[in-house]
mmCIF file with all atom_site columns, C-alpha atoms in Angstrom:
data_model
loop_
_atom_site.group_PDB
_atom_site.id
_atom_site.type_symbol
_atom_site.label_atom_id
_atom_site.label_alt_id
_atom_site.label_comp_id
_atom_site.label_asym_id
_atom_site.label_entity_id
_atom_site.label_seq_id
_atom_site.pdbx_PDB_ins_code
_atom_site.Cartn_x
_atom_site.Cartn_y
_atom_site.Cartn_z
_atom_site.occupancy
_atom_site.B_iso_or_equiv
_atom_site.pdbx_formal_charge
_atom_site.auth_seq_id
_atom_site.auth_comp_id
_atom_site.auth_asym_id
_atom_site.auth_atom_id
_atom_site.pdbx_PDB_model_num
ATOM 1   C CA . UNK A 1 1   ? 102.039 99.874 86.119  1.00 84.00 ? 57  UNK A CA 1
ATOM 2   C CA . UNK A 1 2   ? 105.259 98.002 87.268  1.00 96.00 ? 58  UNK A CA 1
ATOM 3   C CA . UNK A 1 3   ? 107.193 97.070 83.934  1.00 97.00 ? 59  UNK A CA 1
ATOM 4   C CA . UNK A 1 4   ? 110.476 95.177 83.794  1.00 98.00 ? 60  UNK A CA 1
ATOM 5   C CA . UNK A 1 5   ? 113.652 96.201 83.061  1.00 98.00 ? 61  UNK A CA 1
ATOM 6   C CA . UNK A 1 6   ? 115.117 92.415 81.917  1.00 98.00 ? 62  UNK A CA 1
ATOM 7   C CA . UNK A 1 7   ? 114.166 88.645 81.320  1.00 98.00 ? 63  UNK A CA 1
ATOM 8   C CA . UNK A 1 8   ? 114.328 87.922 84.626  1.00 98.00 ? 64  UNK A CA 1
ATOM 9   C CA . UNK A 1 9   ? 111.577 90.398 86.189  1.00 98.00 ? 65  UNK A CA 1
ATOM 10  C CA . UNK A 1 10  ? 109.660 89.792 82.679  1.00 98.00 ? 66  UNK A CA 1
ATOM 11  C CA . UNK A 1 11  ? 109.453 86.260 84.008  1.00 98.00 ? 67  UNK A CA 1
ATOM 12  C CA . UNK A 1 12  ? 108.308 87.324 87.422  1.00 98.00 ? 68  UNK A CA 1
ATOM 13  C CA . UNK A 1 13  ? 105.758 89.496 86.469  1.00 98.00 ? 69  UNK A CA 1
ATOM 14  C CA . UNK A 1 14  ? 104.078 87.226 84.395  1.00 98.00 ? 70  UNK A CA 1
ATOM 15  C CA . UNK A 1 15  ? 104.696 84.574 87.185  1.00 98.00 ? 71  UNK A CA 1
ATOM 16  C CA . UNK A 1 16  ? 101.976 86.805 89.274  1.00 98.00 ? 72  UNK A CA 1
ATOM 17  C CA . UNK A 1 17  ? 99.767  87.684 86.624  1.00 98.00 ? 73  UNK A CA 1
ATOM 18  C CA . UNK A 1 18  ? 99.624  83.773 86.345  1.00 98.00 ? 74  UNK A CA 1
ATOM 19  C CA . UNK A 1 19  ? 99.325  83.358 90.130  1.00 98.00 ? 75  UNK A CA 1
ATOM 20  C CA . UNK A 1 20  ? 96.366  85.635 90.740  1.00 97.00 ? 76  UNK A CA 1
ATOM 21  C CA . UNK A 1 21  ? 94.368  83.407 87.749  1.00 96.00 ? 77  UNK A CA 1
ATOM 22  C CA . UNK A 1 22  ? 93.988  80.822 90.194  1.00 95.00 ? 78  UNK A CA 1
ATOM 23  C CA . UNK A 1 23  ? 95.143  78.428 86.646  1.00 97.00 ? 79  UNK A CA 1
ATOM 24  C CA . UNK A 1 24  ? 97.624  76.305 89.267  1.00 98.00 ? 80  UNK A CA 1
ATOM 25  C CA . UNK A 1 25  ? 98.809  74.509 85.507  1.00 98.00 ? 81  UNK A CA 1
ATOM 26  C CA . UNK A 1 26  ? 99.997  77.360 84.163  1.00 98.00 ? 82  UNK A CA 1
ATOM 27  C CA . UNK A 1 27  ? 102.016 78.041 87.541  1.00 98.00 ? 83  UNK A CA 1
ATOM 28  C CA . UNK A 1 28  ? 103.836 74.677 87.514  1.00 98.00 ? 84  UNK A CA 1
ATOM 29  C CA . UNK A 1 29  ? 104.569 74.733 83.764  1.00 98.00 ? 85  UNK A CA 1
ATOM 30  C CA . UNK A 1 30  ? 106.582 78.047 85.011  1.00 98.00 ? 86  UNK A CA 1
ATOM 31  C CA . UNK A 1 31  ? 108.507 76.481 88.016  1.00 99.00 ? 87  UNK A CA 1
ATOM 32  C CA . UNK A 1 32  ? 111.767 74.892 87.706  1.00 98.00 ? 88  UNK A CA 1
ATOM 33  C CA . UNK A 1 33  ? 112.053 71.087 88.523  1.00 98.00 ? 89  UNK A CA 1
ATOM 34  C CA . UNK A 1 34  ? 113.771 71.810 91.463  1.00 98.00 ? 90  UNK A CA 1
ATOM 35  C CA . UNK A 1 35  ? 111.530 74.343 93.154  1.00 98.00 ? 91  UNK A CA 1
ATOM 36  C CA . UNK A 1 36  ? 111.426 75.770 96.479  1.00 98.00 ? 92  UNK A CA 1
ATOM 37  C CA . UNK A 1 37  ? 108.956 78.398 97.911  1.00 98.00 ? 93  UNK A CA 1
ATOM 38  C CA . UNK A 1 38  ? 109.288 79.270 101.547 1.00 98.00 ? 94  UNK A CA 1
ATOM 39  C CA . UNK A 1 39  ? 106.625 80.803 103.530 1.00 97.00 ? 95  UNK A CA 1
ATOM 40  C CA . UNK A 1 40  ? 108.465 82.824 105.973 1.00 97.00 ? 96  UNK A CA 1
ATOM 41  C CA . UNK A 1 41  ? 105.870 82.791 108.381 1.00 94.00 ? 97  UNK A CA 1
ATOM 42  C CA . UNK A 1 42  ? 104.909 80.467 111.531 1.00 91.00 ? 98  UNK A CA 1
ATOM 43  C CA . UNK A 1 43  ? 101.998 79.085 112.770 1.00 87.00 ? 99  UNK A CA 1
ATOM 44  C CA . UNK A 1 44  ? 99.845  80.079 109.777 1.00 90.00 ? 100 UNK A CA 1
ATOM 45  C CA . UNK A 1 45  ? 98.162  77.896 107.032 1.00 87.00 ? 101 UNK A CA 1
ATOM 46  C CA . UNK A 1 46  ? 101.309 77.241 104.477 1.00 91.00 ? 102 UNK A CA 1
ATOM 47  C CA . UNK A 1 47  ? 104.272 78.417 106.516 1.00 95.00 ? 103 UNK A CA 1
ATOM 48  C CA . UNK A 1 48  ? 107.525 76.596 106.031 1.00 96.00 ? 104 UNK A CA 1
ATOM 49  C CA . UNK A 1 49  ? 109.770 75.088 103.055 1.00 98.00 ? 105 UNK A CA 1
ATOM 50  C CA . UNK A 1 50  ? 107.652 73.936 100.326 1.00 98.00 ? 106 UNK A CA 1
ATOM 51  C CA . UNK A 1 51  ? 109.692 71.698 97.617  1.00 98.00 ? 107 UNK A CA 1
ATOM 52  C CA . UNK A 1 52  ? 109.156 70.782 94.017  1.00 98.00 ? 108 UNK A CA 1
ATOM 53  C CA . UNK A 1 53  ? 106.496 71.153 91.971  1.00 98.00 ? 109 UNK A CA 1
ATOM 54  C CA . UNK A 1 54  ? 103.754 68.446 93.660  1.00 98.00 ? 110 UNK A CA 1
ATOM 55  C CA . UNK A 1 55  ? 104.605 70.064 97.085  1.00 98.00 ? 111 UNK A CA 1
ATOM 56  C CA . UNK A 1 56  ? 104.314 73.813 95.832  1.00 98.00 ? 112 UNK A CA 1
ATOM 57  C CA . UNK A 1 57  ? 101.157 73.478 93.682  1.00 98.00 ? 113 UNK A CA 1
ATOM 58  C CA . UNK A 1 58  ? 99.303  70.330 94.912  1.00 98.00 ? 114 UNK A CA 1
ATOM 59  C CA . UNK A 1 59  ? 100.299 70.469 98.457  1.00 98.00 ? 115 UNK A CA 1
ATOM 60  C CA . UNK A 1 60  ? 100.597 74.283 99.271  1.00 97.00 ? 116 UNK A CA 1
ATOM 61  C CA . UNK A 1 61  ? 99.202  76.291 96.680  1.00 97.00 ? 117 UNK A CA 1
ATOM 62  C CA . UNK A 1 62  ? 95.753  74.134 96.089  1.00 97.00 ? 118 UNK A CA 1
ATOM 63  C CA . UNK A 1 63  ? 95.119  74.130 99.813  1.00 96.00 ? 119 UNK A CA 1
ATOM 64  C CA . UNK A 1 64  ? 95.599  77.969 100.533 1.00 94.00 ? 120 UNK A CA 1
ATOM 65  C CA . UNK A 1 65  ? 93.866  78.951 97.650  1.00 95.00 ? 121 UNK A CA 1
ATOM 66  C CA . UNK A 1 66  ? 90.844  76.626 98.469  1.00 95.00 ? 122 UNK A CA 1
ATOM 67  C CA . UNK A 1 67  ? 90.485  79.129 101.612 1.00 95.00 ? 123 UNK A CA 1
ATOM 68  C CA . UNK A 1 68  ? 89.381  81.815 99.177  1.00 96.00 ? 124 UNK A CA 1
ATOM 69  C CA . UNK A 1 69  ? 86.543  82.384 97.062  1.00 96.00 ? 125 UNK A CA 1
ATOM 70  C CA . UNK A 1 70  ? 86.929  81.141 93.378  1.00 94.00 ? 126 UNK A CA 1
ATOM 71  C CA . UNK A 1 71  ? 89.780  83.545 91.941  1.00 93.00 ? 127 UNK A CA 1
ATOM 72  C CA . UNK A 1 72  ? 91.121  84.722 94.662  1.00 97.00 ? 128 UNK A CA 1
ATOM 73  C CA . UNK A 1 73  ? 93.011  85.905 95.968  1.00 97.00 ? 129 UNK A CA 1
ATOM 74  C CA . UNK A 1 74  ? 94.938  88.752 93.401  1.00 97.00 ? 130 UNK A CA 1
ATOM 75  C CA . UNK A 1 75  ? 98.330  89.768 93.456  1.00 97.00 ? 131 UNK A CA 1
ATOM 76  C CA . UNK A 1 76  ? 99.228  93.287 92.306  1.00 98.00 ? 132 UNK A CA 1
ATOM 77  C CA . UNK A 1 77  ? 102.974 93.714 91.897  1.00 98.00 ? 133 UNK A CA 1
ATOM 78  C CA . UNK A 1 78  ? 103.631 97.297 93.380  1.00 98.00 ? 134 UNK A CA 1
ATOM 79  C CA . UNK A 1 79  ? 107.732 97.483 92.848  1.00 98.00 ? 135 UNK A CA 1
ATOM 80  C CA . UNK A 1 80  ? 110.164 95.283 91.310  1.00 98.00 ? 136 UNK A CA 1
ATOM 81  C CA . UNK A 1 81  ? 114.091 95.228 91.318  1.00 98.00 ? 137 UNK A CA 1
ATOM 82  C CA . UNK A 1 82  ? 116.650 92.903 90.352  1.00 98.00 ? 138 UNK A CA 1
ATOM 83  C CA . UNK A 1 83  ? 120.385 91.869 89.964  1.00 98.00 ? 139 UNK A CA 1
ATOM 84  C CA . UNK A 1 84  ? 121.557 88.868 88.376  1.00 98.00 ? 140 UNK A CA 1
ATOM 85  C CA . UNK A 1 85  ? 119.229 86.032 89.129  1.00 98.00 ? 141 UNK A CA 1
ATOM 86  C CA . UNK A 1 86  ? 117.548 87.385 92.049  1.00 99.00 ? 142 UNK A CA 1
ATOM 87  C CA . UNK A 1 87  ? 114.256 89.383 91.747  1.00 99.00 ? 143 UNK A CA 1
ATOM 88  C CA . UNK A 1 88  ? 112.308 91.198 94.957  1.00 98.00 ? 144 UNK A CA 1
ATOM 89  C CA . UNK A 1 89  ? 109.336 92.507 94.374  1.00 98.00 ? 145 UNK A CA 1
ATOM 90  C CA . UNK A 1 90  ? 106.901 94.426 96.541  1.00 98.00 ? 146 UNK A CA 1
ATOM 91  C CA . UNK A 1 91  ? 102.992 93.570 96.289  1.00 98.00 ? 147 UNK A CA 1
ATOM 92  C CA . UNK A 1 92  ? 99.687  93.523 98.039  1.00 98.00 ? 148 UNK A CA 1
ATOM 93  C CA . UNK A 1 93  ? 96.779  91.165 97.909  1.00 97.00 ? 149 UNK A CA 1
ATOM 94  C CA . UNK A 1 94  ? 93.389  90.924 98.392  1.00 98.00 ? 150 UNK A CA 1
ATOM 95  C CA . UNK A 1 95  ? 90.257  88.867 97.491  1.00 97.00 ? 151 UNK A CA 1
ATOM 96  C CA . UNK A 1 96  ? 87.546  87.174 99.422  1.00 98.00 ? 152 UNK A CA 1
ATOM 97  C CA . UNK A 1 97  ? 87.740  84.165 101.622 1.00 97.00 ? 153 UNK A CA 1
ATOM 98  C CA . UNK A 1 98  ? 85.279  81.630 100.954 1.00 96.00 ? 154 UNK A CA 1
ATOM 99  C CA . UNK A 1 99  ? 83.359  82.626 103.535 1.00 97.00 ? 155 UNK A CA 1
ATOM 100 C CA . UNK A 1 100 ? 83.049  86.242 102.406 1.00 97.00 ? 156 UNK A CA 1
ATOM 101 C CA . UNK A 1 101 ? 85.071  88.122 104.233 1.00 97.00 ? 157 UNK A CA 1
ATOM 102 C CA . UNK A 1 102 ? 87.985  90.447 103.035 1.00 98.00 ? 158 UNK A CA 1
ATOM 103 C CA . UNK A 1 103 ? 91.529  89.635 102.510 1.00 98.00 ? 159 UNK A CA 1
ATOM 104 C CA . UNK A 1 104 ? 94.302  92.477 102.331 1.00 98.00 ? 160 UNK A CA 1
ATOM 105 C CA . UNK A 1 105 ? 97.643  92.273 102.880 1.00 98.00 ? 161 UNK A CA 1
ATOM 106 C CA . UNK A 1 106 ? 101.014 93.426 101.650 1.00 98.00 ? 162 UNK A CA 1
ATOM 107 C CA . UNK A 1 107 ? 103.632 91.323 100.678 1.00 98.00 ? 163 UNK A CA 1
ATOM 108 C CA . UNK A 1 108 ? 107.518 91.202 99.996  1.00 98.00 ? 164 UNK A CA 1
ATOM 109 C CA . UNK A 1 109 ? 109.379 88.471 97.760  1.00 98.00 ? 165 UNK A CA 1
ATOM 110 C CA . UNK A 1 110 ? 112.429 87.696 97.008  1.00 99.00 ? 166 UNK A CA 1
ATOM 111 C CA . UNK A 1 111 ? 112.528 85.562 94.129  1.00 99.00 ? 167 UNK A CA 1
ATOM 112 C CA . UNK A 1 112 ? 115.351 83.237 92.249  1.00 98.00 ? 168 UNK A CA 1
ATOM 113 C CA . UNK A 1 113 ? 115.145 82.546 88.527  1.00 98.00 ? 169 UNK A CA 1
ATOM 114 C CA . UNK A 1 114 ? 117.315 79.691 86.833  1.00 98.00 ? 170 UNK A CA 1
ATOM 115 C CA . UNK A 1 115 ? 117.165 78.292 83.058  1.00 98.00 ? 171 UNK A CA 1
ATOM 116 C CA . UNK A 1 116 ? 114.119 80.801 82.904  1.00 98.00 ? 172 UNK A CA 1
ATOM 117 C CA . UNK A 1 117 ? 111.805 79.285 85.393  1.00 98.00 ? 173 UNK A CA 1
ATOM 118 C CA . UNK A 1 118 ? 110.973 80.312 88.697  1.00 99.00 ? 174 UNK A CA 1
ATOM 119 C CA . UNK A 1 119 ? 113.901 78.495 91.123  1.00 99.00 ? 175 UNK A CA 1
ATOM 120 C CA . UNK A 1 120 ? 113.264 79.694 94.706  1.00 99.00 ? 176 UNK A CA 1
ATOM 121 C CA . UNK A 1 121 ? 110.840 81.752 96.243  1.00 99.00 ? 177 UNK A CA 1
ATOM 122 C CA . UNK A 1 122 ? 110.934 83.734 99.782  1.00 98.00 ? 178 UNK A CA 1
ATOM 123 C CA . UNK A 1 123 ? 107.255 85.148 101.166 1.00 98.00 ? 179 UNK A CA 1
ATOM 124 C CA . UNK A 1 124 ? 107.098 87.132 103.491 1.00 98.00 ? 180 UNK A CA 1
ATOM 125 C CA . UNK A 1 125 ? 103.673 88.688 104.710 1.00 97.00 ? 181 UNK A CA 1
ATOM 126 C CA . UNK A 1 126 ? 102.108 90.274 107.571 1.00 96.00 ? 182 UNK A CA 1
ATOM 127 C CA . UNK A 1 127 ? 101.334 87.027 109.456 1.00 95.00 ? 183 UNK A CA 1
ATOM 128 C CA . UNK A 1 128 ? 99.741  88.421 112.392 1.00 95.00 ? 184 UNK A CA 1
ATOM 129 C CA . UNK A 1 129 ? 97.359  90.121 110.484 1.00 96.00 ? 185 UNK A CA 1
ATOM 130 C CA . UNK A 1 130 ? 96.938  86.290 108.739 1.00 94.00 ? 186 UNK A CA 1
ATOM 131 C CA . UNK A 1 131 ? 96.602  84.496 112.420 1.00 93.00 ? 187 UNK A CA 1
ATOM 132 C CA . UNK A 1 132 ? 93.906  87.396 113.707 1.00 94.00 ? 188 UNK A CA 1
ATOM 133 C CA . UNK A 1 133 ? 92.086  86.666 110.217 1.00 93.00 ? 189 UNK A CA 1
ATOM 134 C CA . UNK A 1 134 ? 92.183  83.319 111.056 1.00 89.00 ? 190 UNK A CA 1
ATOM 135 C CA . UNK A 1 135 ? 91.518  83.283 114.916 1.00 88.00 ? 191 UNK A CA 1
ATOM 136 C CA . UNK A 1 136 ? 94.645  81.855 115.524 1.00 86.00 ? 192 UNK A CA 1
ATOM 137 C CA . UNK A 1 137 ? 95.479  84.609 118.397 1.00 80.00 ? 193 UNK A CA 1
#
């Protein structure tokens, strides 16, 4: 089990914990006013800049998560470092789309806390895999 070393990735672990609960609530109570979470991806569902708390939970979040079954999918934090205000962590996911099938993939973040709340977040995934899941090549 990953464990942090400081407030910082203490915040950022829980921040997934509360992420793979599907409880979207809980996940905007934790992001700063000012919020940004980029997808950096193309040409799959949620890529791009995603700003403030309607457009990161209501407009991104609530959509992606709709492809999945109910609760999924899970984020397991695998590796976590940080200095100062920036945290990267390395993770995998996996659930069920709401159609059944499987969803793995691995993930890398790179993650900005300010007056304790998640600030600014930078995905990056294995988007072909995402776009083949899809049929989108």
């Amino acid at each position: 089990m990953v464990r942090a070393d400081n407030e910082n990735e203490r915040l950022v672990l829980e921040f997934f914990q509360v992420l793979s609960t599907g409880e979207l609530e809980r996940v905007r109570a934790m992001l700063h006013d000012e919020i940004t979470w980029t997808a950096q991806v193309k040409d799959i569902p949620g890529a791009g800049v995603h700003r403030g708390k309607k457009g990161v939970v209501d407009e991104f979040l609530a959509p992606v998560r709709g492809m999945f079954a109910p609760g999924d999918p899970k984020t397991t934090v695998d590796s976590i470092a940080s200095k100062g205000s920036l945290v990267l962590v390395e993770s995998h996911g996996e659930g069920k789309l709401a159609d059944g099938r499987t969803y793995e993939n691995r993930y890398a973040w790179a993650v900005e806390v300010k007056d304790g709340k998640i600030f600014a977040i930078r995905e990056y995934m294995d988007s072909l895999y995402v776009a083949k899941l899809f049929k989108m090549v």
